[in-house]
Coordinates of C-alpha atoms and ligand atoms in Angstrom, one line a residue:
M1 CA 0.5 16.5 -1.0
S2 CA 2.5 13.7 -2.1
K3 CA -0.2 11.0 -4.3
L4 CA 1.0 8.0 -5.9
I5 CA 0.8 8.0 -9.6
T6 CA 0.8 4.0 -11.6
V7 CA 1.7 3.8 -15.0
S8 CA 0.9 1.2 -16.5
N9 CA 0.7 -0.3 -20.3
R10 CA -3.0 -1.5 -20.2
V11 CA -5.2 0.7 -17.6
G12 CA -8.4 -1.5 -16.5
V13 CA -10.7 1.6 -15.3
P14 CA -13.5 -0.4 -13.3
S15 CA -17.0 -0.4 -15.0
P16 CA -20.0 -2.4 -14.0
G17 CA -19.6 -5.2 -16.8
S18 CA -15.9 -5.6 -16.0
G19 CA -15.9 -8.7 -13.1
R20 CA -13.9 -8.9 -10.1
A21 CA -10.1 -7.1 -10.9
G22 CA -7.6 -9.6 -10.5
G23 CA -5.2 -9.7 -7.5
L24 CA -2.5 -7.4 -8.5
E25 CA -5.5 -4.3 -10.0
S26 CA -7.2 -4.7 -7.0
A27 CA -4.5 -4.0 -4.2
L28 CA -3.2 -1.3 -6.8
R29 CA -6.5 0.3 -6.7
E30 CA -6.3 0.2 -3.3
A31 CA -3.1 1.9 -2.6
L32 CA -4.2 4.4 -4.8
E33 CA -7.4 4.7 -3.2
A34 CA -5.9 5.0 0.2
D35 CA -5.0 8.5 -0.3
G36 CA -5.7 9.7 -3.8
G37 CA -4.0 8.7 -6.6
I38 CA -3.5 8.3 -10.6
W39 CA -3.5 5.2 -12.7
F40 CA -2.2 6.7 -15.7
G41 CA -1.7 4.3 -19.0
W42 CA -2.8 2.9 -22.8
S43 CA -6.9 2.8 -22.9
G44 CA -6.4 -0.7 -25.1
E45 CA -8.3 1.8 -28.2
V46 CA -6.4 2.0 -31.1
G47 CA -7.5 5.2 -33.1
E48 CA -7.0 6.6 -36.3
T49 CA -4.4 8.7 -34.1
R50 CA -3.0 9.2 -30.9
S51 CA -5.3 11.1 -27.9
E52 CA -4.4 14.8 -27.5
T53 CA -4.9 14.6 -23.9
P54 CA -5.6 12.3 -21.4
K55 CA -8.9 11.0 -20.9
I56 CA -9.9 11.6 -17.5
Q57 CA -12.3 9.3 -15.1
K58 CA -12.7 9.7 -11.9
K59 CA -13.6 6.6 -9.3
G60 CA -14.0 7.3 -5.8
N61 CA -10.3 8.4 -4.5
V62 CA -9.1 7.5 -7.7
T63 CA -8.4 9.1 -11.0
F64 CA -7.9 6.9 -14.1
A65 CA -6.0 8.5 -17.3
T66 CA -5.7 6.8 -20.6
V67 CA -4.7 7.7 -23.6
D68 CA -5.7 5.9 -27.5
L69 CA -2.4 5.1 -29.5
C70 CA -2.2 4.8 -33.5
R71 CA -2.7 1.7 -35.6
A72 CA 1.2 2.2 -36.2
D73 CA 2.0 2.4 -32.3
Y74 CA -0.1 -0.9 -31.7
E75 CA 2.2 -2.7 -34.0
D76 CA 5.2 -1.0 -33.2
Y77 CA 5.4 -0.9 -30.0
Y78 CA 3.0 -3.5 -28.9
L79 CA 2.9 -5.8 -30.8
G80 CA 6.6 -5.5 -32.4
Y81 CA 8.8 -4.6 -29.6
A82 CA 7.2 -5.7 -26.4
N83 CA 5.5 -8.4 -27.5
S84 CA 8.1 -9.6 -30.3
T85 CA 11.5 -8.4 -29.4
L86 CA 11.3 -8.1 -25.5
W87 CA 8.9 -10.7 -23.8
P88 CA 10.8 -14.0 -25.9
L89 CA 14.3 -12.6 -24.9
L90 CA 13.5 -11.7 -21.0
H91 CA 11.9 -15.4 -21.4
Y92 CA 14.9 -16.9 -22.9
Q93 CA 13.5 -17.6 -26.5
L94 CA 16.0 -16.3 -28.3
G95 CA 14.7 -18.1 -31.2
L96 CA 11.5 -16.2 -31.5
V97 CA 12.9 -12.6 -31.2
E98 CA 12.3 -10.4 -33.9
F99 CA 14.6 -7.4 -34.0
H100 CA 13.3 -4.4 -36.4
R101 CA 15.0 -1.2 -36.1
K102 CA 11.2 0.6 -36.7
Q103 CA 9.7 -1.4 -34.3
F104 CA 12.8 -0.6 -31.6
Q105 CA 12.1 3.3 -32.6
G106 CA 8.5 3.5 -32.4
Y107 CA 8.7 1.9 -28.6
I108 CA 10.8 4.8 -27.8
A109 CA 8.4 7.2 -29.1
V110 CA 5.2 5.5 -27.9
N111 CA 6.9 6.2 -24.2
E112 CA 8.5 9.6 -25.2
Y113 CA 4.5 10.5 -25.5
L114 CA 3.0 8.4 -23.0
A115 CA 6.0 10.7 -20.3
R116 CA 4.5 14.1 -22.7
M117 CA 0.9 13.0 -21.7
L118 CA 1.5 12.3 -17.9
L119 CA 4.1 15.4 -17.8
P120 CA 0.7 18.3 -16.8
L121 CA -0.3 15.0 -14.5
I122 CA 2.2 15.4 -11.9
E123 CA 3.1 17.8 -9.0
P124 CA 6.2 18.0 -7.1
D125 CA 6.2 15.3 -4.4
D126 CA 4.1 12.6 -6.2
L127 CA 5.6 9.2 -6.2
I128 CA 5.6 7.2 -9.6
W129 CA 5.3 3.6 -10.0
V130 CA 5.7 2.4 -13.8
H131 CA 5.1 -1.4 -14.3
D132 CA 6.8 -3.6 -16.9
Y133 CA 8.5 -4.0 -20.1
H134 CA 6.3 -2.1 -22.1
L135 CA 7.1 1.0 -20.3
I136 CA 10.9 0.2 -19.7
P137 CA 12.5 4.3 -20.8
L138 CA 9.5 5.9 -19.4
A139 CA 11.6 7.7 -16.5
E140 CA 14.4 9.2 -18.9
E141 CA 11.9 10.3 -21.1
L142 CA 10.1 11.9 -18.2
R143 CA 13.8 13.1 -16.8
K144 CA 14.3 14.3 -19.9
L145 CA 11.3 16.8 -19.6
G146 CA 12.8 17.9 -16.3
V147 CA 10.5 15.9 -14.3
K148 CA 12.8 15.1 -10.9
N149 CA 10.1 13.2 -8.9
R150 CA 11.2 9.8 -7.4
I151 CA 10.3 7.2 -9.9
G152 CA 10.2 3.4 -9.4
F153 CA 10.1 0.1 -11.7
F154 CA 8.6 -3.2 -11.4
L155 CA 9.8 -5.9 -13.7
H156 CA 7.1 -8.6 -13.5
T157 CA 9.3 -11.1 -16.3
P158 CA 12.5 -12.6 -15.1
F159 CA 15.9 -10.5 -15.6
P160 CA 17.7 -12.6 -17.6
A161 CA 21.4 -13.6 -17.3
T162 CA 23.7 -11.3 -19.0
D163 CA 24.4 -13.6 -22.1
I164 CA 20.2 -13.2 -22.9
M165 CA 20.7 -9.7 -22.4
V166 CA 23.6 -8.6 -24.7
A167 CA 21.5 -10.7 -27.5
L168 CA 19.4 -7.3 -27.8
P169 CA 20.5 -5.2 -30.2
H170 CA 20.6 -1.8 -28.7
H171 CA 21.0 -3.4 -25.1
E172 CA 22.4 -0.3 -23.5
V173 CA 19.9 2.2 -24.9
I174 CA 17.4 -0.4 -22.8
M175 CA 19.6 -1.0 -19.7
R176 CA 20.8 2.6 -19.5
A177 CA 16.9 3.6 -19.2
L178 CA 16.4 1.4 -16.4
C179 CA 18.9 3.2 -14.3
A180 CA 17.3 6.2 -14.9
Y181 CA 14.5 5.0 -12.4
D182 CA 15.5 5.6 -8.3
L183 CA 14.3 2.0 -8.0
V184 CA 14.1 -1.0 -10.2
G185 CA 12.5 -3.7 -8.2
L186 CA 12.5 -7.3 -9.5
Q187 CA 11.2 -10.6 -9.2
T188 CA 14.1 -12.5 -7.8
E189 CA 17.6 -12.7 -6.1
N190 CA 18.6 -14.4 -9.1
G191 CA 17.4 -11.4 -11.4
V192 CA 19.0 -9.0 -9.1
R193 CA 22.0 -10.8 -9.5
A194 CA 21.7 -11.0 -13.1
F195 CA 21.6 -7.4 -13.2
L196 CA 24.5 -6.2 -10.8
D197 CA 26.3 -9.2 -13.6
Y198 CA 25.5 -6.9 -16.6
I199 CA 26.5 -3.2 -14.6
A200 CA 29.7 -4.7 -13.6
R201 CA 31.0 -6.4 -17.1
E202 CA 29.1 -4.6 -20.3
A203 CA 28.4 -0.5 -18.0
N204 CA 31.4 -0.4 -16.3
G205 CA 29.4 -0.2 -13.3
R206 CA 29.7 -0.7 -9.7
L207 CA 28.3 -1.3 -6.6
E208 CA 28.3 1.1 -3.9
F209 CA 28.6 0.6 -0.7
D210 CA 25.0 1.6 0.8
G211 CA 23.8 -0.8 -1.9
S212 CA 22.9 1.0 -5.0
V213 CA 24.0 1.1 -8.1
S214 CA 26.4 3.4 -9.6
A215 CA 26.4 3.0 -14.0
Y216 CA 25.7 5.7 -16.8
D217 CA 26.6 8.7 -14.2
R218 CA 23.4 7.4 -12.0
L219 CA 22.7 5.8 -9.2
T220 CA 19.8 3.3 -8.9
R221 CA 18.7 0.7 -6.4
V222 CA 18.2 -2.9 -7.6
V223 CA 16.5 -4.9 -4.9
C224 CA 13.8 -7.9 -5.1
F225 CA 10.4 -7.8 -3.5
P226 CA 8.4 -11.3 -4.5
I227 CA 5.0 -10.4 -5.8
G228 CA 2.7 -12.3 -3.7
I229 CA -1.5 -13.0 -3.6
D230 CA -4.1 -12.1 -1.2
T231 CA -3.3 -15.5 0.7
E232 CA -6.2 -15.4 3.1
G233 CA -8.7 -13.8 0.3
F234 CA -8.1 -17.3 -1.6
A235 CA -8.1 -19.4 0.9
K236 CA -11.2 -17.7 2.1
N237 CA -12.5 -17.7 -1.7
A238 CA -12.0 -21.4 -2.0
V239 CA -13.9 -22.3 0.4
R240 CA -16.7 -21.1 -0.6
A241 CA -16.4 -21.7 -4.3
V242 CA -15.7 -25.4 -3.9
R243 CA -19.6 -26.1 -2.9
S244 CA -20.2 -23.7 -6.2
A245 CA -22.4 -25.2 -9.0
E246 CA -19.1 -24.8 -11.4
A247 CA -16.9 -27.0 -8.8
T248 CA -19.9 -29.1 -7.9
R249 CA -20.2 -29.9 -12.0
L250 CA -16.6 -30.3 -12.7
R251 CA -16.0 -32.9 -9.7
E252 CA -19.6 -35.0 -10.6
S253 CA -18.3 -35.1 -14.4
I254 CA -14.9 -37.1 -13.2
D255 CA -16.5 -39.3 -11.4
G256 CA -13.8 -40.1 -8.4
R257 CA -10.8 -39.8 -10.3
Q258 CA -8.2 -37.1 -9.1
L259 CA -8.1 -34.0 -11.1
I260 CA -4.8 -32.4 -12.1
I261 CA -5.7 -28.9 -12.8
G262 CA -3.1 -26.3 -15.5
V263 CA -4.4 -22.8 -15.7
D264 CA -2.5 -20.6 -17.9
R265 CA -2.6 -17.6 -20.9
M266 CA -1.9 -18.7 -24.2
D267 CA 2.0 -18.1 -24.3
Y268 CA 5.0 -20.3 -25.0
S269 CA 6.4 -19.4 -22.2
K270 CA 4.3 -20.9 -19.9
G271 CA 5.2 -25.0 -21.5
V272 CA 1.8 -26.6 -21.7
R273 CA 2.6 -28.3 -25.3
T274 CA 5.2 -29.7 -22.4
R275 CA 2.7 -30.6 -20.2
F276 CA 0.8 -33.0 -22.4
E277 CA 4.2 -34.7 -23.6
A278 CA 4.3 -35.3 -20.3
I279 CA 0.8 -36.6 -19.5
D280 CA 2.1 -39.3 -22.7
D281 CA 5.1 -40.1 -21.0
L282 CA 2.9 -40.6 -17.7
L283 CA 0.6 -43.1 -19.4
T284 CA 3.4 -44.5 -21.6
E285 CA 5.5 -45.5 -17.8
W286 CA 2.1 -45.9 -15.8
P287 CA -0.3 -47.2 -18.3
E288 CA -2.0 -48.5 -15.0
E289 CA -2.9 -45.1 -14.2
A290 CA -5.3 -44.8 -16.8
A291 CA -8.7 -43.7 -16.4
K292 CA -7.0 -43.1 -12.7
F293 CA -7.2 -39.0 -13.6
T294 CA -8.5 -36.2 -15.6
Y295 CA -6.2 -33.4 -16.7
L296 CA -8.0 -30.0 -17.0
Q297 CA -6.2 -27.6 -18.8
I298 CA -7.7 -23.7 -18.7
T299 CA -5.9 -21.7 -21.1
P300 CA -7.6 -18.4 -22.3
P301 CA -6.3 -16.7 -25.3
S302 CA -3.6 -14.0 -24.7
R303 CA -1.8 -12.0 -27.6
S304 CA -3.7 -13.7 -30.8
D305 CA -2.5 -11.0 -33.0
V306 CA 1.4 -11.7 -32.7
L307 CA 2.1 -14.3 -35.0
P308 CA 4.0 -17.4 -32.8
Y309 CA 1.1 -17.1 -30.9
Q310 CA -1.2 -18.1 -33.3
A311 CA 0.9 -21.3 -34.3
L312 CA 1.1 -22.2 -31.0
R313 CA -2.1 -22.4 -30.5
R314 CA -2.7 -24.7 -33.3
E315 CA 0.2 -27.1 -32.0
V316 CA -1.1 -27.2 -28.5
E317 CA -4.6 -28.4 -29.9
H318 CA -2.8 -30.9 -32.3
A319 CA -0.7 -32.2 -28.9
A320 CA -3.6 -32.1 -26.5
G321 CA -5.5 -34.4 -29.6
H322 CA -2.8 -36.6 -30.3
V323 CA -2.4 -37.8 -26.7
N324 CA -6.4 -38.1 -26.2
G325 CA -6.3 -40.2 -29.3
K326 CA -3.9 -42.4 -28.3
Y327 CA -4.8 -43.3 -24.7
S328 CA -9.1 -42.3 -24.4
D329 CA -11.7 -44.9 -24.2
I330 CA -15.3 -44.6 -25.1
D331 CA -15.7 -43.5 -21.5
W332 CA -12.6 -41.8 -20.6
A333 CA -10.1 -39.1 -22.2
P334 CA -7.0 -38.1 -20.7
I335 CA -6.8 -34.3 -21.3
R336 CA -9.4 -32.1 -20.9
F337 CA -8.3 -28.7 -23.0
V338 CA -10.2 -25.5 -22.4
A339 CA -9.1 -22.6 -24.4
R340 CA -10.9 -20.0 -22.3
A341 CA -11.4 -18.4 -19.5
V342 CA -13.1 -18.9 -16.7
S343 CA -14.4 -17.1 -13.9
R344 CA -12.7 -15.9 -10.8
P345 CA -14.6 -17.2 -8.3
A346 CA -14.9 -20.6 -10.0
L347 CA -11.3 -20.8 -10.2
A348 CA -10.8 -20.9 -6.8
G349 CA -13.0 -24.0 -6.0
I350 CA -11.5 -25.7 -9.1
Y351 CA -7.9 -25.3 -7.6
R352 CA -9.2 -26.4 -4.5
S353 CA -11.0 -29.5 -6.0
S354 CA -7.7 -30.7 -7.4
R355 CA -5.3 -33.0 -6.4
I356 CA -2.4 -31.7 -8.1
G357 CA -1.5 -27.8 -9.2
L358 CA 0.6 -28.4 -12.6
V359 CA 2.9 -25.3 -13.0
T360 CA 5.8 -26.1 -15.9
P361 CA 6.5 -22.6 -17.3
W362 CA 10.0 -22.6 -19.0
R363 CA 10.5 -19.6 -17.8
D364 CA 8.3 -17.1 -15.7
G365 CA 8.8 -13.9 -13.5
M366 CA 6.7 -15.4 -10.7
N367 CA 4.0 -17.4 -11.4
L368 CA 0.5 -16.4 -9.5
V369 CA -1.3 -19.3 -10.5
A370 CA 1.6 -21.8 -8.2
K371 CA 0.5 -19.4 -5.5
E372 CA -3.2 -19.0 -6.3
Y373 CA -3.5 -23.2 -5.8
V374 CA -1.5 -23.3 -2.6
A375 CA -3.8 -20.8 -0.9
S376 CA -6.9 -22.8 -2.2
Q377 CA -6.4 -26.2 -0.2
N378 CA -8.3 -27.6 1.8
P379 CA -5.7 -27.8 4.7
E380 CA -7.0 -31.5 6.0
N381 CA -6.2 -32.7 2.6
P382 CA -4.1 -30.7 0.4
G383 CA -2.9 -31.2 -2.9
V384 CA 0.7 -31.1 -4.6
L385 CA 2.2 -28.0 -6.7
V386 CA 4.1 -29.3 -9.2
L387 CA 6.2 -26.6 -10.1
S388 CA 9.0 -25.4 -12.4
R389 CA 12.8 -24.5 -11.0
F390 CA 12.6 -21.9 -14.1
A391 CA 9.2 -20.0 -12.6
G392 CA 10.4 -17.0 -9.6
A393 CA 7.8 -18.2 -7.7
A394 CA 10.3 -21.6 -6.9
A395 CA 12.3 -19.2 -5.2
E396 CA 9.9 -19.3 -2.5
L397 CA 7.9 -22.7 -2.4
K398 CA 10.7 -25.1 -2.1
T399 CA 8.5 -27.7 -1.2
A400 CA 6.3 -28.2 -4.0
L401 CA 7.9 -30.9 -6.2
L402 CA 10.4 -29.0 -8.5
V403 CA 10.7 -30.5 -12.0
N404 CA 13.0 -28.9 -15.1
P405 CA 10.0 -28.4 -17.2
L406 CA 11.9 -28.8 -20.6
D407 CA 11.7 -32.9 -19.5
P408 CA 8.6 -34.5 -20.1
S409 CA 9.1 -37.5 -18.5
E410 CA 11.0 -35.8 -15.0
I411 CA 7.5 -34.1 -15.3
A412 CA 5.6 -37.3 -15.3
A413 CA 7.7 -38.7 -12.5
A414 CA 6.9 -35.8 -10.4
I415 CA 3.2 -36.2 -11.6
H416 CA 3.1 -39.2 -10.4
Q417 CA 4.9 -38.9 -7.0
A418 CA 1.9 -36.5 -6.6
L419 CA -0.7 -38.8 -7.1
K420 CA 1.1 -41.5 -4.6
M421 CA 1.7 -38.9 -2.2
G422 CA 0.3 -39.9 1.4
L423 CA -1.6 -37.5 3.6
P424 CA 1.3 -36.5 6.1
E425 CA 3.8 -35.7 3.5
R426 CA 1.5 -33.6 1.4
R427 CA 0.2 -31.5 4.9
E428 CA 3.6 -31.0 5.8
R429 CA 4.9 -29.8 2.2
W430 CA 1.5 -27.4 1.8
E431 CA 1.7 -26.0 5.0
L432 CA 6.1 -25.1 4.6
M433 CA 4.6 -23.3 1.2
M434 CA 1.5 -21.7 2.6
E435 CA 3.9 -20.4 5.7
V436 CA 5.5 -18.4 2.5
L437 CA 2.4 -17.2 1.4
R438 CA 1.3 -15.5 4.9
N439 CA 4.9 -13.6 5.3
N440 CA 4.6 -12.4 1.7
T441 CA 1.3 -11.3 0.5
I442 CA 0.1 -9.0 -2.4
D443 CA -0.1 -6.3 0.1
D444 CA 3.0 -6.4 1.7
W445 CA 4.7 -6.3 -1.7
L446 CA 3.0 -2.7 -2.2
A447 CA 3.8 -1.8 1.0
N448 CA 7.8 -3.1 0.5
F449 CA 7.9 -1.4 -3.0
L450 CA 6.7 1.9 -1.5
K451 CA 8.7 2.1 1.5
A452 CA 12.1 1.0 -0.9
L453 CA 10.9 3.9 -3.1
K454 CA 9.8 6.6 -0.4
A455 CA 13.8 6.1 0.9
T456 CA 15.1 7.0 -2.3
R457 CA 16.6 10.2 -2.7
P458 CA 14.7 12.6 -5.0
L459 CA 17.0 13.9 -7.8
G460 CA 17.9 18.0 -7.3
Ligands
GDG501 C1 2.9 -11.7 -15.6 C2 4.0 -12.4 -15.6 C3 4.2 -12.7 -12.4 C4 -5.4 -16.9 -15.6 N1 -6.5 -17.9 -16.4 C5 -7.8 -17.3 -15.7 C6 -6.7 -16.4 -14.8 N2 -6.4 -16.0 -14.8 C7 -5.0 -15.3 -13.9 C8 -4.4 -16.2 -12.7 C9 -3.6 -15.3 -12.2 C10 -3.2 -14.6 -13.4 O1 -4.3 -15.0 -14.4 C11 -1.7 -15.1 -14.2 O2 -0.5 -14.4 -13.3 P1 0.3 -15.2 -14.0 O3 1.5 -15.1 -13.3 O4 0.6 -16.7 -13.6 O5 1.2 -15.0 -15.0 P2 0.6 -13.9 -16.1 O6 -0.1 -13.3 -16.5 O7 1.9 -13.8 -17.3 O8 1.7 -12.3 -15.3 C12 4.5 -13.3 -13.9 C13 2.5 -12.2 -12.7 O9 3.5 -10.8 -14.3 C14 3.0 -10.8 -11.7 O10 3.7 -10.3 -11.5 O11 3.8 -13.8 -11.9 O12 5.1 -14.0 -14.2 O13 4.9 -13.3 -16.3 O14 -3.7 -14.2 -11.3 O15 -5.6 -17.0 -11.8 N3 -8.1 -15.7 -14.0 C15 -9.7 -15.8 -14.3 N4 -9.5 -16.7 -15.3 C16 -9.2 -17.7 -16.2 O16 -9.2 -18.6 -17.2 N5 -10.2 -15.5 -13.9

């Protein structure tokens, strides 16, 4: 019987101390649990040498198969090509893109190694679902080993416009590798359009009558599957969590002021520094708002071994200090900057306690925080989402206050509008967004992708 094999860069093997998994992780685990399946990928461990065989751990119906990488892999594949070349490129940050041929070769080599490690676990009818930019060459490497199974790929980041894509040295190698998948899933229609544009202009390929893309002697389907969240689950948790000790302590500490919330990994694509500049602009333009709100920014560290991320942390801390130094009074500071993670249940309570959700990435594949904030609101008195027009979520959450995330004064004006917005308008905007979130949950996303993958024709 066919089973599902999911492959991701990191595999979170559940353990007693590992806490509650995020929405994507638990949805994938449930899908694997349903008919039995395998989750394969890097363990997160860096050893002196690579593993010779995968470490197998069975939890319920799910087999977790993980391998360790060696130091050179970690540097070339993970820190290097994946996070210093592809990540900035996919987020339109050409100035941050580094390219070193050795890292590129290391990236291909790790994918070739992962394909070899995965091969013995694959049975003829299995469906293989590969996740994200670290693993683009995996299908091509599996094909070289004779794998004929249906293989799908989902890119969690944006797929950039052709002019950005062609800035990548050897972009054709990456695009050819993407076309080795039977199905490529992207977050937005904009991404699908960009993919087709590349295929037409750079690969001399074409769109077939049945909707598949023909290029590099292969047929691939490229489809938009906007990722969702567990909408009802979040809404229910938020009702409970808003009464938790943490949310209560937070509300007491803000002393009746309006709360503005930002939650982002420490990443330059998330636009946190510009958001602090927006608070500066807000207080310059509308000084009467001083002491009427508190902006809480929660920013867990991320990729701290990658150089630009270390510089970013210093810049963000400096910017928060600058704004606080300029506007704070003895009993109020505009920004509370928390540079660590908070627990998942606490997060839902914090979202619900906040009058404004501030989500202004410069670019984002989707942005789940925007959706979680909306799902957590009190229907009787919902808050307002201020959202970057360059987050994938903006294609769905059209009644958020959409802003250009590069313009602090535009963000400031939207915050001001949100602070003043009356209940009827807040409800109307929120209800329309909530309907979208109810109609496309994480379970729908998963089912739609797998249905489309099953509908592709297996090779040979
Ligand atoms: C990539 C793409 C795409 C954050 N801080 C804490 C915490 N979080 C959770 C949030 C949310 C998740 O992490 C972040 O998801 P995002 O979608 O916002 O961003 P990325 O991490 O960049 O994710 C993105 C996503 O993949 C899925 O396809 O949407 O565009 O870049 O769930 O709640 N969770 C806890 N404490 C924190 O402090 N517990």
